[in-house]
PDB file of C-alpha atoms in Angstrom:
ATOM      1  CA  UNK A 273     135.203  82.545 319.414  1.00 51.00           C
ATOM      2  CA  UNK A 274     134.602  79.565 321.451  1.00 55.00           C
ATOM      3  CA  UNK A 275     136.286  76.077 321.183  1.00 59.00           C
ATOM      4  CA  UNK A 276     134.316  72.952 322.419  1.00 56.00           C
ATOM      5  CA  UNK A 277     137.667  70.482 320.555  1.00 60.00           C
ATOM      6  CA  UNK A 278     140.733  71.027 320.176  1.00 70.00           C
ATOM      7  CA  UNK A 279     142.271  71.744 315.967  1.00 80.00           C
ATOM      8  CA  UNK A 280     145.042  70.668 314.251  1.00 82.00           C
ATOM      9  CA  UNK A 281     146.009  74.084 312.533  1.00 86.00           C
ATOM     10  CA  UNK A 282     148.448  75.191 309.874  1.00 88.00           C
ATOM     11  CA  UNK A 283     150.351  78.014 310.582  1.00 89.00           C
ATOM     12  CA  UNK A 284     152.873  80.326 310.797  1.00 86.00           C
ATOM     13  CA  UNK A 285     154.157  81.964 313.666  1.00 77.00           C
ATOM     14  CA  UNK A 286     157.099  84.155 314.068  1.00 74.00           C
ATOM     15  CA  UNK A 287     159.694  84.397 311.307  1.00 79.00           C
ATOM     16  CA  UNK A 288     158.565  81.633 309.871  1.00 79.00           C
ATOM     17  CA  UNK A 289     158.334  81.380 306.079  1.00 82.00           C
ATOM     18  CA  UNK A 290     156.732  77.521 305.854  1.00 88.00           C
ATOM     19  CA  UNK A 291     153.677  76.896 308.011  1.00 87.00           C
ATOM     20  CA  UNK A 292     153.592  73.706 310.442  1.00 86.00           C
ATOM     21  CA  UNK A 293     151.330  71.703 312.521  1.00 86.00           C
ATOM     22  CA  UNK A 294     149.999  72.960 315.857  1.00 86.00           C
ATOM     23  CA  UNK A 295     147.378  72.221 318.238  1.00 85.00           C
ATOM     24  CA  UNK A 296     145.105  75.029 319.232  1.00 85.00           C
ATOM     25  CA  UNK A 297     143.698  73.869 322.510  1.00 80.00           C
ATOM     26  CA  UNK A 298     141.766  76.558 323.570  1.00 79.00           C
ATOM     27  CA  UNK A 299     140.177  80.143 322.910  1.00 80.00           C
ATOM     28  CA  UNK A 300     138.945  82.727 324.631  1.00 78.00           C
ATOM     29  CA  UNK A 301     138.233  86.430 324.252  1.00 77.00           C
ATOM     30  CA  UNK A 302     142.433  87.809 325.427  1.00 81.00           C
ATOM     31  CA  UNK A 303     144.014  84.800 323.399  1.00 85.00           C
ATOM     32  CA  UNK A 304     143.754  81.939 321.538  1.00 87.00           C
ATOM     33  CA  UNK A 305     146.435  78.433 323.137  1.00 86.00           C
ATOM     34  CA  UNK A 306     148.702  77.094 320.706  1.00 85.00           C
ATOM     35  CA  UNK A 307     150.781  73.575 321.297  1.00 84.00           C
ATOM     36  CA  UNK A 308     153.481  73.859 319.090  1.00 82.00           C
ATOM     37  CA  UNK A 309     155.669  71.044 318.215  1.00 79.00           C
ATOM     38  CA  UNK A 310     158.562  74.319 317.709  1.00 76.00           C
ATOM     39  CA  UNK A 311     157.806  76.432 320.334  1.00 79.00           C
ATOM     40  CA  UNK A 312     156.200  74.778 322.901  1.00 84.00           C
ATOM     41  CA  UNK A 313     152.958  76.401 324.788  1.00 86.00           C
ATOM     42  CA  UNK A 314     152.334  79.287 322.650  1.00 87.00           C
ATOM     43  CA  UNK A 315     149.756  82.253 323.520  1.00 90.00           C
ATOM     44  CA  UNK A 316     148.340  84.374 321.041  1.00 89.00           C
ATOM     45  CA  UNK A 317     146.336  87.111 320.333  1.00 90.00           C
ATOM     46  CA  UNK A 318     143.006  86.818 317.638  1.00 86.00           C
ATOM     47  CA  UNK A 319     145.007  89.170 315.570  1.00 87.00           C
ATOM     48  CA  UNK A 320     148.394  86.891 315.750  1.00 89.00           C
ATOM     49  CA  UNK A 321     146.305  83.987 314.783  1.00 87.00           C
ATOM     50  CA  UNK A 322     144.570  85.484 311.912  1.00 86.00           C
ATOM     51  CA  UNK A 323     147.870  86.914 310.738  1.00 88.00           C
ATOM     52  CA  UNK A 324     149.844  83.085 310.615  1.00 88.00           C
ATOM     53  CA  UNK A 325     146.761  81.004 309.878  1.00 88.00           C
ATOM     54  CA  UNK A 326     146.885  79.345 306.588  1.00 85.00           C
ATOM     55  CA  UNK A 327     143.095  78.013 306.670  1.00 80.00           C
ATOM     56  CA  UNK A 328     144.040  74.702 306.741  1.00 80.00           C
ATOM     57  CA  UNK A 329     142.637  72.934 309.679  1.00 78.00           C
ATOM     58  CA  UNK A 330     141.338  69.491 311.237  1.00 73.00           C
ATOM     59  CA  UNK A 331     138.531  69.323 314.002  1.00 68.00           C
ATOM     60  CA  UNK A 332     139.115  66.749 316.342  1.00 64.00           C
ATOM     61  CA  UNK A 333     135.709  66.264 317.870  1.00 64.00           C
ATOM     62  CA  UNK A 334     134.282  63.322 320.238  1.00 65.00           C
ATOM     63  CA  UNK A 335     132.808  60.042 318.599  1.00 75.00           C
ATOM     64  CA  UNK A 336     129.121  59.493 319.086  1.00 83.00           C
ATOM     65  CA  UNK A 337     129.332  56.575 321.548  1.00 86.00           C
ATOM     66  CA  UNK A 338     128.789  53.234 319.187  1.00 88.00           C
ATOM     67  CA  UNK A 339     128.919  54.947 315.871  1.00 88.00           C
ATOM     68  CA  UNK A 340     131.734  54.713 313.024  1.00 83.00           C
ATOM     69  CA  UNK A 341     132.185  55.760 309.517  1.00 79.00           C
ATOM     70  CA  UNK A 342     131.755  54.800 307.122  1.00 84.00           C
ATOM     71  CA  UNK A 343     128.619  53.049 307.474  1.00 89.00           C
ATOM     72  CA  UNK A 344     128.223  49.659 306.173  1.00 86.00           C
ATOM     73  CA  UNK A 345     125.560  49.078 303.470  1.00 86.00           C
ATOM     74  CA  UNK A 346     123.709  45.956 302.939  1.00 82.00           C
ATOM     75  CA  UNK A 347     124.827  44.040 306.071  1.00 86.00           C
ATOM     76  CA  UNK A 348     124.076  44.180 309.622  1.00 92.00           C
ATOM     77  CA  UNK A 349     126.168  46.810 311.323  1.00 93.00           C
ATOM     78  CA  UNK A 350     126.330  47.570 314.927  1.00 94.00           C
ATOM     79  CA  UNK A 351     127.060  51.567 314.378  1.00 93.00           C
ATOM     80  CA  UNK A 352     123.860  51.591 311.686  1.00 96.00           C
ATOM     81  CA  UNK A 353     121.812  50.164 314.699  1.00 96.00           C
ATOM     82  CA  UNK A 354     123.102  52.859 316.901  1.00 94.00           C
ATOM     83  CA  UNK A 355     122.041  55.286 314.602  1.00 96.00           C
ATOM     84  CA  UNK A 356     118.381  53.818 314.032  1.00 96.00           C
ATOM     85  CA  UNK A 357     117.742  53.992 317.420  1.00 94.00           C
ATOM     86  CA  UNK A 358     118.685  57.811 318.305  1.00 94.00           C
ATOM     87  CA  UNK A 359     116.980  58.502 314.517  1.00 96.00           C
ATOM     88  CA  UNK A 360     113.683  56.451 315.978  1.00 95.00           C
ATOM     89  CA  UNK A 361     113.788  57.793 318.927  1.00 93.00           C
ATOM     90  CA  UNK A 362     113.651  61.574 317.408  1.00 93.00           C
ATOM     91  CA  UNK A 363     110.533  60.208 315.433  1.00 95.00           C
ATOM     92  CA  UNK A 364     112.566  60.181 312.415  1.00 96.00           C
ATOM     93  CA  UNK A 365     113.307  56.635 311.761  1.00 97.00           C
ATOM     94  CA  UNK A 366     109.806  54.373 311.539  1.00 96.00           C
ATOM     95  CA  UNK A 367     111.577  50.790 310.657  1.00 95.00           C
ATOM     96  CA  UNK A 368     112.657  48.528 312.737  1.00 96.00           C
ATOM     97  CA  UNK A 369     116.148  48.946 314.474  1.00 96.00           C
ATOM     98  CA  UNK A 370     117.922  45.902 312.566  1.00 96.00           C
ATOM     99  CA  UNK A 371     121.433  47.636 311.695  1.00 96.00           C
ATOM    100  CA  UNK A 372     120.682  47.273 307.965  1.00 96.00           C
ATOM    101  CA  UNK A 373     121.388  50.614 306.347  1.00 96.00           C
ATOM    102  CA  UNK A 374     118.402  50.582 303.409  1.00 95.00           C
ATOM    103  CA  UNK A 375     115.956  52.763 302.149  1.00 95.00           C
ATOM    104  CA  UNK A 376     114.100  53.917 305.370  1.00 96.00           C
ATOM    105  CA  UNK A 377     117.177  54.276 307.224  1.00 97.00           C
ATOM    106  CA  UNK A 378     118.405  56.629 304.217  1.00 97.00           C
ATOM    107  CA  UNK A 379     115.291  58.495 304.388  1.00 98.00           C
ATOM    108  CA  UNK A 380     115.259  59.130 308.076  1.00 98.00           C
ATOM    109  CA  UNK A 381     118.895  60.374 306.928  1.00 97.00           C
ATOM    110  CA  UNK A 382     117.307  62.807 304.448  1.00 98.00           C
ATOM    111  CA  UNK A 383     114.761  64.307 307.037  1.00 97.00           C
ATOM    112  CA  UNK A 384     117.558  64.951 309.131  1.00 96.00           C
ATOM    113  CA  UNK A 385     119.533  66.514 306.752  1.00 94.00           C
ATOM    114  CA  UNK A 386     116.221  68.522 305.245  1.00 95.00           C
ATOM    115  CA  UNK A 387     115.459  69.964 308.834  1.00 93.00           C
ATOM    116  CA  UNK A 388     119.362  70.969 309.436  1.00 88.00           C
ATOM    117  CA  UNK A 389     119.813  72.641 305.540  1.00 85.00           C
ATOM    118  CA  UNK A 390     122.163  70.046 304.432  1.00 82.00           C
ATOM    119  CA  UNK A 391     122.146  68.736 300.951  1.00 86.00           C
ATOM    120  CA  UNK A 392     119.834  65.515 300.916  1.00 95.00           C
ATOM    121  CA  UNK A 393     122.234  62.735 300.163  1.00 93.00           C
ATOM    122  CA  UNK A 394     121.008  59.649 302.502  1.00 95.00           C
ATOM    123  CA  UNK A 395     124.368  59.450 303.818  1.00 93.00           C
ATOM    124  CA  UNK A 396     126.423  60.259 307.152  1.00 90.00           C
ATOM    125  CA  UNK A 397     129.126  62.396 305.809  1.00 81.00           C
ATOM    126  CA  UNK A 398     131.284  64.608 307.741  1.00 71.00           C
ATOM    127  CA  UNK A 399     129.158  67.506 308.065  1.00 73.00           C
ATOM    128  CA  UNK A 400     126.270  65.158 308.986  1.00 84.00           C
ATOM    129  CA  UNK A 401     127.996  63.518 311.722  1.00 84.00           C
ATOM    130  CA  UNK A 402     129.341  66.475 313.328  1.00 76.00           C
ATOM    131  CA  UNK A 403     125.918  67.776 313.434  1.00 81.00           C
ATOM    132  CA  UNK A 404     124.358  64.260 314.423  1.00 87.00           C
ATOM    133  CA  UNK A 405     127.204  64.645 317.648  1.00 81.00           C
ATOM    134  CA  UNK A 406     125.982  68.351 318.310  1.00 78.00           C
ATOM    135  CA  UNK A 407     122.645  67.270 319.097  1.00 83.00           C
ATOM    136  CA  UNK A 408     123.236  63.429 320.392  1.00 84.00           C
ATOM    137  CA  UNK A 409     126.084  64.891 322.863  1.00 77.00           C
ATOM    138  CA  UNK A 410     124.188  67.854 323.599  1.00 70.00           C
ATOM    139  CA  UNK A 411     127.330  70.036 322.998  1.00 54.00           C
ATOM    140  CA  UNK A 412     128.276  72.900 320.618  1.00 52.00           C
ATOM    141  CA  UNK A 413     130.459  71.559 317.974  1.00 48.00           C
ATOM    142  CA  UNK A 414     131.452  73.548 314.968  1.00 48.00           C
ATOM    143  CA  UNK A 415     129.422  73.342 311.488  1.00 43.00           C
ATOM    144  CA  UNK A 416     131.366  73.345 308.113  1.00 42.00           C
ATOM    145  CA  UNK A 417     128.480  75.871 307.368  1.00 41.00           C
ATOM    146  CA  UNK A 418     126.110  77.988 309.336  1.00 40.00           C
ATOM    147  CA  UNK A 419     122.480  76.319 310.469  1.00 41.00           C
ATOM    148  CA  UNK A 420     119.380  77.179 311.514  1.00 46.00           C
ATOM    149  CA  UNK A 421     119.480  76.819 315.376  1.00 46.00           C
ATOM    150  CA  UNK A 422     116.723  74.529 315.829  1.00 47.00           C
ATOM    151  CA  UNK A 423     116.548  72.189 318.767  1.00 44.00           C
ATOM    152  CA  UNK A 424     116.192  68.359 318.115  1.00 44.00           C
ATOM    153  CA  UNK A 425     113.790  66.566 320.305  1.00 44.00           C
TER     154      UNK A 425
END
């Protein structure tokens, strides 16, 4: 297990009947770093984890420098321009970089998505951003589902 971002997990630990909020900061192969609001710096093993863990979890990742969601449609948008440009430069993108989110920007969208095995929607939803980050950041972030490990240019 490795952990590029920190979570915001749900679980249980100790006694405890109701899960809560905690941070796990860090994992490695020994243990697994909790911050706990209730117990402070917590260490665990993968097997203590496992055992409280409700499922429930939030990825807090890094922002692609100059790109927000949601996208604007229609209208000149300085994160759509941002995302032209890194879509151009992969030799996805063959319009002009003008921040208007329209048909070829939605279609350079769709290649992307095509070459990662996402569904084709056109749009930069969470499991196309995080993957959009993984390969503009150049870092391993977690996938909501397994993909092919292909490299982007």
């Amino acid at each position: 297990l490795a952990l590029a971002y920190p979570s915001l997990v749900w679980i249980k630990t100790g006694d405890e009947v109701k899960p809560h909020a905690a941070v796990l900061s860090a994992a490695d192969p020994d243990h697994l770093t909790l911050l706990d609001p209730l117990m402070g710096k917590v260490q665990l093993s993968a097997r203590e984890f496992e055992t409280g863990f409700t499922g429930r979890g939030i990825l807090l990742w890094k922002e692609i420098p100059g790109i927000s969601l949601p996208l604007s449609r229609g209208t000149p948008d300085a994160s759509v321009r941002t995302l032209q440009a890194i879509l151009k430069v992969w030799g996805l993108y063959p319009g002009q970089v003008d921040g208007i989110l329209g048909v070829l920007t939605e279609m350079a969208i769709k290649t992307f998505q095509e070459e990662r095995g996402l569904e084709m929607t056109g749009q930069v939803g969470m499991e196309t951003y995080l993957l959009l980050a993984q390969a503009v950041l150049n870092q391993k972030i977690p996938s909501i589902r397994r993909v092919s490990s292909q490299t982007v240019p």
